[in-house]
Amino acid sequence: MTMPSTELPDHADVLVSMLLDPPFASDPYPVASRLRDIAPVHRTNRGFWLVSDAVSVEQLYRSPTMRIGFGSARREQAPQLANSPSRQLFERMLPFMDPPDHTRIRQVLAPYFTPRVMSGLRRYAEDLVDRLLDRLEADGGGDLVYDFANDIPVAVVCHLLGGVGEEDQVQCREWAEGLVEGVHPECTDDMQRKADAAAVAFGAYAERIVADKDGSGDDLVSCLVRERKAGNLDAPELVGTVTTLIGAAFHNTRNHIASGIYELLRHPDQLALLQGEPDLAPRAAEELLRYDPPVQMTIPRIATTDIVMGGVGIGSGELVAGLISGANRDPARYHDPDRLDIRRDDGGSISFASGIHSCLGIVMARMEAQIAIGRFVRRFPSARLIDETPETEPSAQPLTRGYKQIRIAL
């Protein structure tokens, strides 16, 4: 049973510990809401601020004085990581960059992630989803995570990139899982070892893909090789960009698809509504993203000047992270925020971020989720959960949220 937020502790750091320390809260949303209600802008006892109301999280996204500063922040938190392979790779990856390099590389990539380009991928994604649904049907069910959602995001982005064979995609997914370990706000030695090993292997693989291209093709890697020859990317940035596109495409979209179908099966009124009105698929996917976001917390950012958030002063040089799980359930932003409502039309989620660091692949991720969720619920109107309360994947937490498996019967 979910504990109402009013019955939770009223000490902010205790709530932070419930969210950030194992064993993690099985249902983080009442905990995040309680923290938002009593301390929406809170300096934790871990050396960084945590903001959890929608206005402050959006300010964190959009303020030009808040920088990612991932490398310098990691060096400050753990100087021994200064030369770690994962940190060096992260600093060449778009999500961890600041202007002007971030602006330059994003401008290089933006033309390849437009709705027009994504429409060309749609048929491939639909065929892929249908094949996976055929497999589920033949087996009479299976695991939504590893028999379905897991096989969609990397396959789609690798089709766009070119040069990544199906036999390599399993390994790419494993490397992506390893890299995530190094992004968590508090990274243990074991997590760092996993991230470093993944960074070395993934980076070497990306270098091989790039080396096989002369820039004459029309796939995305060939286009990026041409950008390198034109001087718009250097060699490390090219490798980091290829790694970003494969790795970032996977983890969050997989969890969004699997968790989204799970929540619909838990809410039969919303499932019936979507089955009766298939055109609601885009709005349903957005509402499911708000209701159970795969990214629970932002990467901490550095204040480059003194700043006021939620009426609280934060000094220059301080680290600030945003609690998306709290902001997405903020009653000041959403009506009846704890209710799943696929007809909801009050601004959508803020799970893809906003401002200069809004998700570059947002059009692709939305397309994949709409196709996968929409086609599943139309194909299997009688699907039922075997796992009513599946176990969350602890290695994903606290930064992200997903399930180890979600078993269904058809």
Coordinates of C-alpha atoms in Angstrom, one line a residue:
M1 CA 0.0 0.0 0.0
T2 CA 1.3 3.5 -0.9
M3 CA 1.9 5.7 2.2
P4 CA 0.2 9.1 1.9
S5 CA 2.8 11.9 1.9
T6 CA 1.3 13.4 5.0
E7 CA 2.2 10.3 7.0
L8 CA 5.9 10.5 6.0
P9 CA 8.6 12.1 8.1
D10 CA 8.8 15.9 8.1
H11 CA 12.6 16.0 8.2
A12 CA 13.9 16.9 4.7
D13 CA 17.2 15.0 4.9
V14 CA 15.4 11.8 6.1
L15 CA 13.2 12.1 3.0
V16 CA 16.3 12.7 0.8
S17 CA 17.9 9.6 2.2
M18 CA 14.7 7.6 1.4
L19 CA 15.1 8.7 -2.2
L20 CA 18.9 8.5 -2.7
D21 CA 20.0 5.6 -0.4
P22 CA 19.3 1.9 -0.7
P23 CA 16.9 0.3 0.1
F24 CA 15.2 2.9 -2.1
A25 CA 11.6 3.8 -1.5
S26 CA 9.5 1.3 -3.5
D27 CA 7.1 4.2 -4.4
P28 CA 9.2 7.4 -4.6
Y29 CA 6.3 9.7 -5.5
P30 CA 4.8 10.2 -2.0
V31 CA 8.3 10.8 -0.7
A32 CA 9.2 13.3 -3.4
S33 CA 5.9 15.1 -2.9
R34 CA 6.4 15.3 0.9
L35 CA 9.9 16.8 0.3
R36 CA 8.4 19.2 -2.2
D37 CA 5.7 20.3 0.3
I38 CA 8.0 20.9 3.2
A39 CA 11.3 21.9 1.6
P40 CA 11.0 22.6 -2.2
V41 CA 14.5 24.1 -2.2
H42 CA 16.7 22.2 0.2
R43 CA 20.4 22.1 0.8
T44 CA 21.0 18.5 1.5
N45 CA 23.6 17.1 3.9
R46 CA 25.4 15.7 0.9
G47 CA 26.8 18.9 -0.4
F48 CA 24.3 19.8 -3.0
W49 CA 20.9 21.5 -3.2
L50 CA 17.8 19.6 -4.3
V51 CA 14.8 21.4 -5.8
S52 CA 11.5 19.6 -6.2
D53 CA 8.8 22.0 -7.2
A54 CA 8.0 22.5 -10.9
V55 CA 8.9 26.2 -11.1
S56 CA 12.3 25.6 -9.5
V57 CA 13.1 22.6 -11.7
E58 CA 12.2 24.5 -14.8
Q59 CA 14.3 27.4 -13.6
L60 CA 17.2 25.0 -13.2
Y61 CA 16.7 23.8 -16.8
R62 CA 16.5 27.3 -18.3
S63 CA 18.7 29.6 -16.2
P64 CA 21.8 30.7 -18.3
T65 CA 23.8 30.9 -15.1
M66 CA 23.3 27.2 -14.3
R67 CA 26.0 25.1 -16.0
I68 CA 26.3 21.3 -16.3
G69 CA 30.0 21.4 -15.3
F70 CA 30.0 17.6 -15.0
G71 CA 33.8 17.2 -15.1
S72 CA 34.6 20.0 -12.6
A73 CA 31.8 18.8 -10.3
R74 CA 33.1 15.2 -10.4
R75 CA 36.7 16.3 -9.7
E76 CA 35.4 18.3 -6.7
Q77 CA 33.4 15.4 -5.3
A78 CA 36.1 12.8 -5.9
P79 CA 39.5 14.1 -7.1
Q80 CA 40.7 10.5 -7.7
L81 CA 38.3 10.3 -10.6
A82 CA 40.0 13.2 -12.5
N83 CA 41.6 10.9 -15.1
S84 CA 38.9 8.1 -15.1
P85 CA 38.0 6.9 -18.6
S86 CA 34.2 7.4 -18.0
R87 CA 34.7 11.0 -16.9
Q88 CA 36.9 11.7 -20.0
L89 CA 34.2 10.2 -22.2
F90 CA 31.4 12.0 -20.5
E91 CA 33.1 15.4 -21.1
R92 CA 32.9 14.6 -24.9
M93 CA 29.2 13.7 -24.7
L94 CA 26.6 16.3 -25.5
P95 CA 24.4 15.9 -22.3
F96 CA 27.4 16.8 -20.2
M97 CA 28.7 19.8 -22.1
D98 CA 28.2 23.5 -21.6
P99 CA 28.3 26.3 -24.2
P100 CA 30.0 27.1 -26.5
D101 CA 30.9 23.5 -27.3
H102 CA 27.4 22.3 -26.4
T103 CA 25.9 24.9 -28.8
R104 CA 28.2 24.0 -31.6
I105 CA 27.7 20.2 -31.5
R106 CA 24.0 20.5 -31.0
Q107 CA 23.8 22.7 -34.1
V108 CA 25.6 20.0 -36.0
L109 CA 23.2 17.3 -34.8
A110 CA 19.9 19.2 -34.9
P111 CA 19.2 18.7 -38.7
Y112 CA 19.2 14.9 -38.2
F113 CA 16.6 14.9 -35.5
T114 CA 13.7 16.8 -37.0
P115 CA 10.1 15.5 -37.3
R116 CA 10.8 15.1 -41.1
V117 CA 13.8 12.8 -40.6
M118 CA 12.0 10.9 -37.8
S119 CA 9.0 10.3 -40.1
G120 CA 11.4 8.3 -42.4
L121 CA 12.3 6.1 -39.4
R122 CA 8.7 5.5 -38.5
R123 CA 8.1 2.6 -40.9
Y124 CA 11.2 0.8 -39.6
A125 CA 10.1 1.3 -36.0
E126 CA 6.6 0.0 -36.7
D127 CA 7.9 -3.1 -38.4
L128 CA 10.3 -3.7 -35.5
V129 CA 7.5 -3.4 -32.9
D130 CA 5.2 -5.7 -34.9
R131 CA 7.9 -8.4 -35.0
L132 CA 8.4 -8.1 -31.3
L133 CA 4.7 -8.3 -30.7
D134 CA 4.5 -11.4 -32.9
R135 CA 7.1 -13.0 -30.7
L136 CA 5.2 -12.2 -27.5
E137 CA 2.0 -13.6 -29.1
A138 CA 3.8 -16.8 -30.1
D139 CA 5.1 -17.2 -26.5
G140 CA 1.7 -16.4 -24.9
G141 CA 3.3 -13.5 -23.1
G142 CA 6.7 -12.7 -21.6
D143 CA 8.6 -9.9 -20.0
L144 CA 7.7 -6.3 -21.1
V145 CA 11.2 -5.1 -20.2
Y146 CA 13.6 -7.7 -21.8
D147 CA 11.3 -9.4 -24.4
F148 CA 9.9 -6.2 -25.8
A149 CA 10.9 -2.7 -24.7
N150 CA 14.6 -3.5 -24.5
D151 CA 14.9 -4.3 -28.2
I152 CA 13.4 -1.1 -29.5
P153 CA 15.5 2.0 -28.8
V154 CA 19.0 0.9 -29.7
A155 CA 17.7 -0.8 -32.9
V156 CA 16.0 2.3 -34.1
V157 CA 19.0 4.7 -33.5
C158 CA 21.4 2.1 -34.9
H159 CA 19.3 2.0 -38.1
L160 CA 19.6 5.8 -38.3
L161 CA 23.4 5.7 -37.6
G162 CA 24.3 2.9 -39.9
G163 CA 27.2 0.5 -39.4
V164 CA 25.9 -1.1 -36.2
G165 CA 24.9 -4.7 -36.9
E166 CA 22.2 -6.4 -34.9
E167 CA 24.7 -8.7 -33.4
D168 CA 26.4 -5.7 -31.8
Q169 CA 23.3 -4.2 -30.3
V170 CA 23.2 -6.4 -27.3
Q171 CA 26.7 -5.4 -26.4
C172 CA 25.9 -1.7 -26.9
R173 CA 23.0 -2.0 -24.5
E174 CA 25.2 -3.6 -21.9
W175 CA 27.8 -0.8 -22.3
A176 CA 25.0 1.8 -22.0
E177 CA 23.9 0.2 -18.7
G178 CA 27.5 0.4 -17.4
L179 CA 27.9 4.1 -18.3
V180 CA 24.8 5.0 -16.4
E181 CA 26.6 3.8 -13.2
G182 CA 29.0 6.7 -13.5
V183 CA 26.4 9.5 -13.7
H184 CA 24.6 8.9 -10.3
P185 CA 25.1 11.8 -7.9
E186 CA 26.9 9.5 -5.4
C187 CA 29.1 7.1 -7.3
T188 CA 30.7 4.2 -5.4
D189 CA 34.0 2.6 -6.3
D190 CA 32.2 -0.4 -7.8
M191 CA 29.9 1.8 -9.8
Q192 CA 32.9 3.8 -11.1
R193 CA 34.7 0.6 -12.1
K194 CA 31.7 -0.5 -14.1
A195 CA 31.4 2.9 -15.8
D196 CA 35.1 3.0 -16.6
A197 CA 35.1 -0.5 -18.2
A198 CA 32.0 0.4 -20.3
A199 CA 33.6 3.7 -21.3
V200 CA 36.8 2.0 -22.6
A201 CA 34.9 -0.6 -24.5
F202 CA 32.2 1.6 -25.8
G203 CA 34.6 4.3 -26.9
A204 CA 36.8 1.8 -28.8
Y205 CA 33.7 0.4 -30.5
A206 CA 32.6 3.9 -31.6
E207 CA 36.1 4.6 -33.0
R208 CA 35.9 1.4 -35.1
I209 CA 32.5 2.5 -36.5
V210 CA 33.9 5.9 -37.4
A211 CA 37.0 4.4 -39.0
D212 CA 34.9 2.3 -41.3
K213 CA 33.3 5.4 -42.8
D214 CA 34.7 7.7 -45.5
G215 CA 31.9 10.2 -45.3
S216 CA 30.4 9.4 -48.7
G217 CA 27.2 7.6 -47.3
D218 CA 23.9 9.1 -46.3
D219 CA 23.7 7.4 -42.9
L220 CA 24.2 9.6 -39.8
V221 CA 27.7 8.4 -39.0
S222 CA 28.8 9.2 -42.5
C223 CA 27.2 12.7 -42.1
L224 CA 29.1 13.2 -38.9
V225 CA 32.4 12.1 -40.5
R226 CA 31.8 14.9 -43.1
E227 CA 31.2 17.3 -40.3
R228 CA 34.5 16.2 -38.8
K229 CA 36.3 16.8 -42.2
A230 CA 34.6 20.3 -42.3
G231 CA 36.1 21.2 -39.0
N232 CA 32.7 21.2 -37.1
L233 CA 33.7 18.3 -34.8
D234 CA 37.1 17.1 -33.6
A235 CA 38.0 13.4 -33.4
P236 CA 37.2 12.9 -29.7
E237 CA 33.9 14.8 -30.1
L238 CA 32.9 12.6 -33.0
V239 CA 33.5 9.4 -31.0
G240 CA 31.7 10.9 -28.0
T241 CA 28.8 11.9 -30.2
V242 CA 28.4 8.4 -31.6
T243 CA 28.6 6.9 -28.1
T244 CA 26.0 9.4 -26.9
L245 CA 23.5 8.6 -29.7
I246 CA 23.7 4.9 -29.0
G247 CA 23.8 5.0 -25.2
A248 CA 21.4 7.8 -24.6
A249 CA 18.8 6.3 -26.9
F250 CA 18.5 3.2 -24.8
H251 CA 18.0 3.2 -21.1
N252 CA 15.3 5.8 -20.6
T253 CA 13.2 5.0 -23.6
R254 CA 13.2 1.3 -22.7
N255 CA 12.0 2.1 -19.2
H256 CA 9.4 4.5 -20.5
I257 CA 7.8 2.0 -22.8
A258 CA 7.8 -0.9 -20.3
S259 CA 6.6 1.2 -17.4
G260 CA 4.0 2.9 -19.5
I261 CA 2.3 -0.3 -20.6
Y262 CA 2.6 -1.6 -17.0
E263 CA 0.7 1.5 -15.7
L264 CA -2.0 1.2 -18.3
L265 CA -2.5 -2.5 -17.3
R266 CA -2.8 -1.2 -13.7
H267 CA -5.4 1.4 -14.7
P268 CA -8.0 -0.5 -16.8
D269 CA -10.2 2.6 -17.3
Q270 CA -7.3 4.4 -19.0
L271 CA -6.4 1.3 -21.0
A272 CA -10.0 1.0 -22.2
L273 CA -10.0 4.7 -23.1
L274 CA -6.8 4.4 -25.2
Q275 CA -8.1 1.2 -26.9
G276 CA -11.3 3.0 -27.8
E277 CA -9.5 6.1 -29.0
P278 CA -6.2 5.2 -30.6
D279 CA -5.5 8.8 -31.6
L280 CA -4.9 9.5 -27.9
A281 CA -1.6 7.6 -28.1
P282 CA 0.6 10.8 -28.2
R283 CA -1.1 12.3 -25.3
A284 CA -1.1 9.0 -23.4
A285 CA 2.6 8.5 -23.9
E286 CA 3.2 12.1 -22.6
E287 CA 1.0 11.5 -19.5
L288 CA 2.7 8.2 -18.7
L289 CA 6.0 10.0 -19.0
R290 CA 4.8 12.5 -16.4
Y291 CA 3.2 9.9 -14.1
D292 CA 6.2 7.6 -13.9
P293 CA 9.3 9.4 -15.5
P294 CA 12.3 7.1 -16.3
V295 CA 14.6 10.0 -15.2
Q296 CA 13.8 10.8 -11.6
M297 CA 16.5 13.4 -11.0
T298 CA 18.7 15.7 -13.0
I299 CA 22.4 15.7 -13.1
P300 CA 23.6 18.3 -10.6
R301 CA 24.4 21.7 -12.1
I302 CA 26.7 24.4 -10.9
A303 CA 25.5 27.9 -10.1
T304 CA 28.0 30.4 -11.8
T305 CA 26.5 33.3 -10.0
D306 CA 24.4 33.8 -6.8
I307 CA 20.8 32.9 -7.7
V308 CA 17.4 32.8 -6.0
M309 CA 15.2 29.7 -6.4
G310 CA 11.9 29.5 -4.6
G311 CA 12.7 32.5 -2.5
V312 CA 15.9 30.8 -1.3
G313 CA 19.4 32.2 -2.0
I314 CA 21.9 29.8 -3.5
G315 CA 25.6 30.9 -3.8
S316 CA 27.9 30.9 -6.7
G317 CA 29.7 27.5 -7.1
E318 CA 26.9 25.5 -5.4
L319 CA 25.6 22.3 -7.0
V320 CA 21.9 22.1 -7.6
A321 CA 19.9 19.0 -8.8
G322 CA 16.3 18.9 -9.8
L323 CA 13.9 16.2 -8.5
I324 CA 11.7 15.4 -11.5
S325 CA 9.6 13.0 -9.6
G326 CA 8.5 15.8 -7.3
A327 CA 8.0 18.4 -10.1
N328 CA 5.9 16.1 -12.2
R329 CA 3.5 15.6 -9.3
D330 CA 3.4 19.3 -8.3
P331 CA -0.3 20.4 -7.7
A332 CA 0.7 24.0 -8.5
R333 CA 1.4 22.8 -12.1
Y334 CA -1.0 19.8 -12.6
H335 CA -4.6 19.3 -11.5
D336 CA -5.0 16.2 -9.4
P337 CA -1.3 15.2 -10.1
D338 CA -1.4 11.7 -8.5
R339 CA -4.1 10.6 -11.0
L340 CA -3.2 9.0 -14.3
D341 CA -5.3 10.8 -17.0
I342 CA -4.4 10.2 -20.6
R343 CA -6.7 13.0 -21.6
R344 CA -4.7 15.4 -19.5
D345 CA -3.9 18.7 -21.3
D346 CA -2.2 20.9 -18.8
G347 CA 1.3 21.4 -20.3
G348 CA 2.8 17.9 -20.5
S349 CA 5.6 16.6 -18.4
I350 CA 9.0 18.2 -17.9
S351 CA 10.8 14.8 -18.1
F352 CA 12.6 15.7 -21.3
A353 CA 14.0 18.9 -19.7
S354 CA 13.8 22.3 -21.4
G355 CA 16.1 25.1 -22.4
I356 CA 19.4 24.5 -24.1
H357 CA 19.7 21.0 -22.6
S358 CA 16.3 19.8 -23.7
C359 CA 16.6 16.2 -25.0
L360 CA 17.8 16.3 -28.6
G361 CA 16.2 12.9 -29.3
I362 CA 12.8 13.9 -28.0
V363 CA 11.0 13.4 -31.3
M364 CA 12.6 10.0 -31.7
A365 CA 11.8 8.9 -28.1
R366 CA 8.2 10.1 -28.4
M367 CA 7.7 8.3 -31.7
E368 CA 9.1 5.0 -30.3
A369 CA 6.9 5.2 -27.2
Q370 CA 3.7 6.1 -29.1
I371 CA 4.2 3.3 -31.6
A372 CA 5.2 0.6 -29.0
I373 CA 2.5 1.5 -26.4
G374 CA -0.2 2.2 -28.9
R375 CA 0.4 -1.0 -31.0
F376 CA 0.7 -3.2 -27.9
V377 CA -2.7 -2.1 -26.3
R378 CA -4.5 -2.5 -29.7
R379 CA -2.9 -5.9 -30.4
F380 CA -3.5 -7.4 -27.0
P381 CA -6.7 -6.1 -25.4
S382 CA -6.8 -8.9 -22.9
A383 CA -3.2 -8.7 -21.7
R384 CA -2.9 -9.1 -18.0
L385 CA -0.1 -8.7 -15.4
I386 CA 1.5 -11.7 -13.8
D387 CA 3.7 -9.3 -11.8
E388 CA 1.3 -7.0 -10.0
T389 CA 4.1 -5.4 -8.0
P390 CA 7.3 -6.0 -10.0
E391 CA 10.7 -5.3 -8.4
T392 CA 12.5 -2.1 -9.5
E393 CA 16.0 -2.3 -10.8
P394 CA 18.2 -1.0 -7.9
S395 CA 21.2 -0.3 -10.2
A396 CA 19.1 2.3 -12.0
Q397 CA 18.2 4.3 -8.9
P398 CA 18.2 7.0 -7.7
L399 CA 18.9 8.9 -10.9
T400 CA 16.6 6.8 -13.1
R401 CA 13.7 4.3 -12.5
G402 CA 12.8 1.1 -14.2
Y403 CA 11.8 -2.5 -13.4
K404 CA 13.9 -5.7 -13.4
Q405 CA 11.1 -7.4 -15.3
I406 CA 7.3 -7.1 -15.8
R407 CA 5.8 -10.4 -16.7
I408 CA 2.6 -10.5 -18.6
A409 CA 0.2 -13.1 -20.0
L410 CA -1.7 -12.7 -23.3

